[in-house]
Amino acid sequence: MNAAAPEGSRSEAVAIAAERRWALVVGAILLLLVAMMVVTGLHWAAMPPSRVETVDVKTLHIAGEFIESNLGTAVGADGKVTVRLIAQQYSFQPQCLVVPVDTPVTFRATSTDAIHGFIIGTTNANTMLVPGFVSTFTTSFHNTGEALMPCHEYCGTGHEAMWAHVQVLSAADFLAKSRGVERLSCVAR
Ligand code: CUA
């Protein structure tokens, strides 16, 4: 009976020490998380990502890269394939894209109004389109045929009806189609 009191206060001391240790661990984790937020925040504020490209929504249809006659697939003098398109409520322009199979294709796209986006079939071609910014990525398509390209960002009442087609052609077919053509698309005219 005599030993009960010291035993009890000893176990209480052990519990307090353990609680203090865990409080220190939790405090240290919180400090680390806050420090990470501060450091990354300051870093991003001081050095914005170098790849951000902006475009003026009010004038992009009048001049520059995204005028109507420059949209579609372009084959550069160096053989590089670039697809330019714009998204608007509720369509893509061009509505039908042509790309060669097994060839790196660079997409450059933007939106004129709301936030849109697209994904091409089951490929990894997938991006958001934000007004005022140029989205760009390079990918290759490994299967010929036609793929659907729906808008995948809810952009208003016509969102479900907003999609384009992509035709992936063999190298020979693509070459034949693109010969002598400055901007290629499969839009029926
Ligand atoms: Cu455009 Cu959804």
mmCIF file of C-alpha atoms and ligand atoms in Angstrom:
data_model
loop_
_atom_site.group_PDB
_atom_site.id
_atom_site.type_symbol
_atom_site.label_atom_id
_atom_site.label_comp_id
_atom_site.label_asym_id
_atom_site.label_seq_id
_atom_site.Cartn_x
_atom_site.Cartn_y
_atom_site.Cartn_z
ATOM 1 C CA MET A 1 0.000 0.000 0.000
ATOM 2 C CA ASN A 2 2.826 2.351 0.830
ATOM 3 C CA ALA A 3 4.446 1.843 -2.566
ATOM 4 C CA ALA A 4 1.227 2.736 -4.452
ATOM 5 C CA ALA A 5 1.631 6.538 -4.284
ATOM 6 C CA PRO A 6 5.233 6.758 -5.542
ATOM 7 C CA GLU A 7 4.439 4.096 -8.199
ATOM 8 C CA GLY A 8 1.466 6.153 -9.407
ATOM 9 C CA SER A 9 3.384 9.419 -9.592
ATOM 10 C CA ARG A 10 6.209 7.625 -11.380
ATOM 11 C CA SER A 11 3.872 6.350 -14.103
ATOM 12 C CA GLU A 12 2.355 9.830 -14.317
ATOM 13 C CA ALA A 13 5.833 11.249 -14.831
ATOM 14 C CA VAL A 14 6.448 8.689 -17.590
ATOM 15 C CA ALA A 15 3.155 9.638 -19.256
ATOM 16 C CA ILE A 16 3.948 13.347 -19.079
ATOM 17 C CA ALA A 17 7.385 12.763 -20.572
ATOM 18 C CA ALA A 18 5.868 10.721 -23.426
ATOM 19 C CA GLU A 19 3.218 13.363 -24.086
ATOM 20 C CA ARG A 20 5.876 16.068 -24.142
ATOM 21 C CA ARG A 21 7.942 14.045 -26.642
ATOM 22 C CA TRP A 22 4.968 13.582 -28.951
ATOM 23 C CA ALA A 23 3.991 17.239 -28.614
ATOM 24 C CA LEU A 24 7.518 18.115 -29.737
ATOM 25 C CA VAL A 25 7.297 15.696 -32.694
ATOM 26 C CA VAL A 26 3.913 17.094 -33.793
ATOM 27 C CA GLY A 27 5.183 20.659 -33.302
ATOM 28 C CA ALA A 28 8.248 19.872 -35.410
ATOM 29 C CA ILE A 29 6.091 18.405 -38.214
ATOM 30 C CA LEU A 30 3.862 21.504 -38.179
ATOM 31 C CA LEU A 31 6.905 23.781 -38.297
ATOM 32 C CA LEU A 32 8.340 21.769 -41.193
ATOM 33 C CA LEU A 33 5.070 22.006 -43.170
ATOM 34 C CA VAL A 34 4.777 25.759 -42.552
ATOM 35 C CA ALA A 35 8.428 26.230 -43.545
ATOM 36 C CA MET A 36 7.835 24.250 -46.755
ATOM 37 C CA MET A 37 4.822 26.428 -47.616
ATOM 38 C CA VAL A 38 6.783 29.623 -46.970
ATOM 39 C CA VAL A 39 9.867 28.483 -48.917
ATOM 40 C CA THR A 40 7.932 27.164 -51.952
ATOM 41 C CA GLY A 41 5.649 30.234 -51.911
ATOM 42 C CA LEU A 42 8.610 32.618 -51.912
ATOM 43 C CA HIS A 43 10.403 30.511 -54.528
ATOM 44 C CA TRP A 44 7.419 30.571 -56.920
ATOM 45 C CA ALA A 45 6.876 34.280 -56.322
ATOM 46 C CA ALA A 46 10.539 35.022 -57.034
ATOM 47 C CA MET A 47 10.892 32.613 -59.984
ATOM 48 C CA PRO A 48 7.653 31.949 -61.876
ATOM 49 C CA PRO A 49 7.823 28.887 -64.184
ATOM 50 C CA SER A 50 9.776 29.772 -67.324
ATOM 51 C CA ARG A 51 7.368 27.923 -69.643
ATOM 52 C CA VAL A 52 4.373 30.198 -69.021
ATOM 53 C CA GLU A 53 3.335 31.734 -72.331
ATOM 54 C CA THR A 54 0.607 34.329 -72.449
ATOM 55 C CA VAL A 55 -1.583 35.476 -75.319
ATOM 56 C CA ASP A 56 -4.047 38.357 -75.589
ATOM 57 C CA VAL A 57 -7.573 36.929 -75.822
ATOM 58 C CA LYS A 58 -8.910 40.173 -77.340
ATOM 59 C CA THR A 59 -6.579 40.134 -80.359
ATOM 60 C CA LEU A 60 -5.619 36.505 -80.949
ATOM 61 C CA HIS A 61 -8.154 36.121 -83.802
ATOM 62 C CA ILE A 62 -6.846 39.236 -85.569
ATOM 63 C CA ALA A 63 -3.101 38.754 -85.523
ATOM 64 C CA GLY A 64 -0.410 36.338 -84.481
ATOM 65 C CA GLU A 65 -0.129 32.604 -84.133
ATOM 66 C CA PHE A 66 -3.800 31.780 -83.550
ATOM 67 C CA ILE A 67 -5.440 33.505 -86.530
ATOM 68 C CA GLU A 68 -7.812 31.180 -88.409
ATOM 69 C CA SER A 69 -5.515 30.601 -91.389
ATOM 70 C CA ASN A 70 -2.711 29.432 -89.099
ATOM 71 C CA LEU A 71 -4.770 26.811 -87.252
ATOM 72 C CA GLY A 72 -4.408 23.110 -88.011
ATOM 73 C CA THR A 73 -1.355 20.977 -88.606
ATOM 74 C CA ALA A 74 1.828 22.596 -89.870
ATOM 75 C CA VAL A 75 4.963 20.782 -91.026
ATOM 76 C CA GLY A 76 8.027 22.960 -90.488
ATOM 77 C CA ALA A 77 11.018 23.192 -92.823
ATOM 78 C CA ASP A 78 12.819 20.930 -90.350
ATOM 79 C CA GLY A 79 10.013 18.340 -90.588
ATOM 80 C CA LYS A 80 8.644 19.121 -87.118
ATOM 81 C CA VAL A 81 4.877 18.737 -86.825
ATOM 82 C CA THR A 82 2.922 21.392 -84.906
ATOM 83 C CA VAL A 83 -0.839 21.433 -84.346
ATOM 84 C CA ARG A 84 -2.413 24.764 -83.429
ATOM 85 C CA LEU A 85 -5.984 25.026 -82.266
ATOM 86 C CA ILE A 86 -8.304 27.179 -80.229
ATOM 87 C CA ALA A 87 -11.210 26.268 -78.011
ATOM 88 C CA GLN A 88 -14.331 28.346 -77.560
ATOM 89 C CA GLN A 89 -17.845 27.775 -76.276
ATOM 90 C CA TYR A 90 -18.654 25.159 -77.621
ATOM 91 C CA SER A 91 -16.255 23.924 -80.266
ATOM 92 C CA PHE A 92 -12.651 23.428 -81.194
ATOM 93 C CA GLN A 93 -11.161 25.033 -84.231
ATOM 94 C CA PRO A 94 -10.321 23.088 -86.364
ATOM 95 C CA GLN A 95 -12.993 20.502 -85.561
ATOM 96 C CA CYS A 96 -10.937 17.726 -87.149
ATOM 97 C CA LEU A 97 -7.173 17.351 -86.699
ATOM 98 C CA VAL A 98 -4.694 15.323 -88.732
ATOM 99 C CA VAL A 99 -1.479 13.939 -87.259
ATOM 100 C CA PRO A 100 1.095 11.360 -88.424
ATOM 101 C CA VAL A 101 1.606 8.111 -86.497
ATOM 102 C CA ASP A 102 4.792 7.486 -84.450
ATOM 103 C CA THR A 103 6.028 11.048 -84.895
ATOM 104 C CA PRO A 104 6.481 13.689 -82.188
ATOM 105 C CA VAL A 105 3.648 16.189 -82.563
ATOM 106 C CA THR A 106 3.684 19.484 -80.682
ATOM 107 C CA PHE A 107 0.323 20.942 -79.731
ATOM 108 C CA ARG A 108 -0.125 24.664 -79.152
ATOM 109 C CA ALA A 109 -3.573 25.701 -78.048
ATOM 110 C CA THR A 110 -5.515 28.295 -76.132
ATOM 111 C CA SER A 111 -9.058 29.294 -75.270
ATOM 112 C CA THR A 112 -10.915 32.454 -76.253
ATOM 113 C CA ASP A 113 -13.505 32.480 -73.480
ATOM 114 C CA ALA A 114 -13.911 29.981 -70.619
ATOM 115 C CA ILE A 115 -11.604 27.281 -69.324
ATOM 116 C CA HIS A 116 -11.728 24.278 -71.639
ATOM 117 C CA GLY A 117 -9.499 21.241 -72.056
ATOM 118 C CA PHE A 118 -9.142 18.155 -74.181
ATOM 119 C CA ILE A 119 -8.003 14.572 -74.168
ATOM 120 C CA ILE A 120 -7.422 12.583 -77.352
ATOM 121 C CA GLY A 121 -8.886 9.065 -77.272
ATOM 122 C CA THR A 122 -6.956 6.821 -74.905
ATOM 123 C CA THR A 123 -3.618 8.574 -75.486
ATOM 124 C CA ASN A 124 -1.712 10.742 -73.039
ATOM 125 C CA ALA A 125 -2.537 13.870 -75.077
ATOM 126 C CA ASN A 126 -4.353 15.780 -72.369
ATOM 127 C CA THR A 127 -4.303 19.454 -71.393
ATOM 128 C CA MET A 128 -6.312 22.293 -69.949
ATOM 129 C CA LEU A 129 -6.911 25.405 -72.046
ATOM 130 C CA VAL A 130 -7.016 28.627 -70.077
ATOM 131 C CA PRO A 131 -7.880 32.001 -71.625
ATOM 132 C CA GLY A 132 -4.784 34.172 -71.831
ATOM 133 C CA PHE A 133 -2.326 31.277 -71.737
ATOM 134 C CA VAL A 134 -0.843 28.994 -74.387
ATOM 135 C CA SER A 135 -0.924 25.300 -73.508
ATOM 136 C CA THR A 136 1.779 23.306 -75.219
ATOM 137 C CA PHE A 137 2.982 19.706 -75.094
ATOM 138 C CA THR A 138 4.615 17.200 -77.396
ATOM 139 C CA THR A 139 3.481 13.614 -77.780
ATOM 140 C CA SER A 140 3.410 10.761 -80.298
ATOM 141 C CA PHE A 141 0.458 8.666 -81.453
ATOM 142 C CA HIS A 142 1.098 4.955 -81.828
ATOM 143 C CA ASN A 143 -2.094 3.738 -83.497
ATOM 144 C CA THR A 144 -3.540 4.907 -86.800
ATOM 145 C CA GLY A 145 -7.240 5.596 -87.052
ATOM 146 C CA GLU A 146 -9.721 8.109 -85.788
ATOM 147 C CA ALA A 147 -9.907 9.242 -82.160
ATOM 148 C CA LEU A 148 -12.401 11.434 -80.377
ATOM 149 C CA MET A 149 -11.228 14.587 -78.654
ATOM 150 C CA PRO A 150 -13.794 15.755 -76.096
ATOM 151 C CA CYS A 151 -13.601 18.884 -73.964
ATOM 152 C CA HIS A 152 -12.984 17.672 -70.419
ATOM 153 C CA GLU A 153 -13.441 20.838 -68.400
ATOM 154 C CA TYR A 154 -17.031 21.811 -67.658
ATOM 155 C CA CYS A 155 -17.438 25.032 -69.639
ATOM 156 C CA GLY A 156 -21.170 25.684 -69.740
ATOM 157 C CA THR A 157 -24.432 24.272 -71.054
ATOM 158 C CA GLY A 158 -22.880 23.087 -74.334
ATOM 159 C CA HIS A 159 -19.980 21.272 -72.705
ATOM 160 C CA GLU A 160 -21.194 17.731 -73.568
ATOM 161 C CA ALA A 161 -21.427 18.663 -77.243
ATOM 162 C CA MET A 162 -17.924 20.121 -77.413
ATOM 163 C CA TRP A 163 -15.571 17.726 -79.138
ATOM 164 C CA ALA A 164 -13.354 17.304 -82.167
ATOM 165 C CA HIS A 165 -11.960 14.374 -84.151
ATOM 166 C CA VAL A 166 -8.331 13.407 -84.624
ATOM 167 C CA GLN A 167 -7.182 11.346 -87.591
ATOM 168 C CA VAL A 168 -3.899 9.544 -87.012
ATOM 169 C CA LEU A 169 -2.467 8.750 -90.457
ATOM 170 C CA SER A 170 0.385 6.515 -91.542
ATOM 171 C CA ALA A 171 3.565 8.412 -92.398
ATOM 172 C CA ALA A 172 2.952 7.876 -96.134
ATOM 173 C CA ASP A 173 -0.678 9.055 -95.981
ATOM 174 C CA PHE A 174 0.281 12.071 -93.897
ATOM 175 C CA LEU A 175 3.067 12.984 -96.317
ATOM 176 C CA ALA A 176 0.714 12.692 -99.288
ATOM 177 C CA LYS A 177 -1.936 14.826 -97.584
ATOM 178 C CA SER A 178 0.418 17.490 -96.306
ATOM 179 C CA ARG A 179 2.409 17.939 -99.520
ATOM 180 C CA GLY A 180 1.886 21.438 -100.842
ATOM 181 C CA VAL A 181 -0.566 22.292 -98.055
ATOM 182 C CA GLU A 182 0.426 24.908 -95.496
ATOM 183 C CA ARG A 183 -2.109 24.070 -92.803
ATOM 184 C CA LEU A 184 -3.697 20.668 -92.727
ATOM 185 C CA SER A 185 -6.989 19.611 -91.152
ATOM 186 C CA CYS A 186 -9.747 17.128 -91.960
ATOM 187 C CA VAL A 187 -12.584 19.623 -91.670
ATOM 188 C CA ALA A 188 -15.039 19.051 -94.538
ATOM 189 C CA ARG A 189 -15.212 22.207 -96.620
HETATM 190 CU CU1 CUA B 1 -15.345 23.280 -73.421
HETATM 191 CU CU2 CUA B 1 -16.237 21.824 -71.764
#
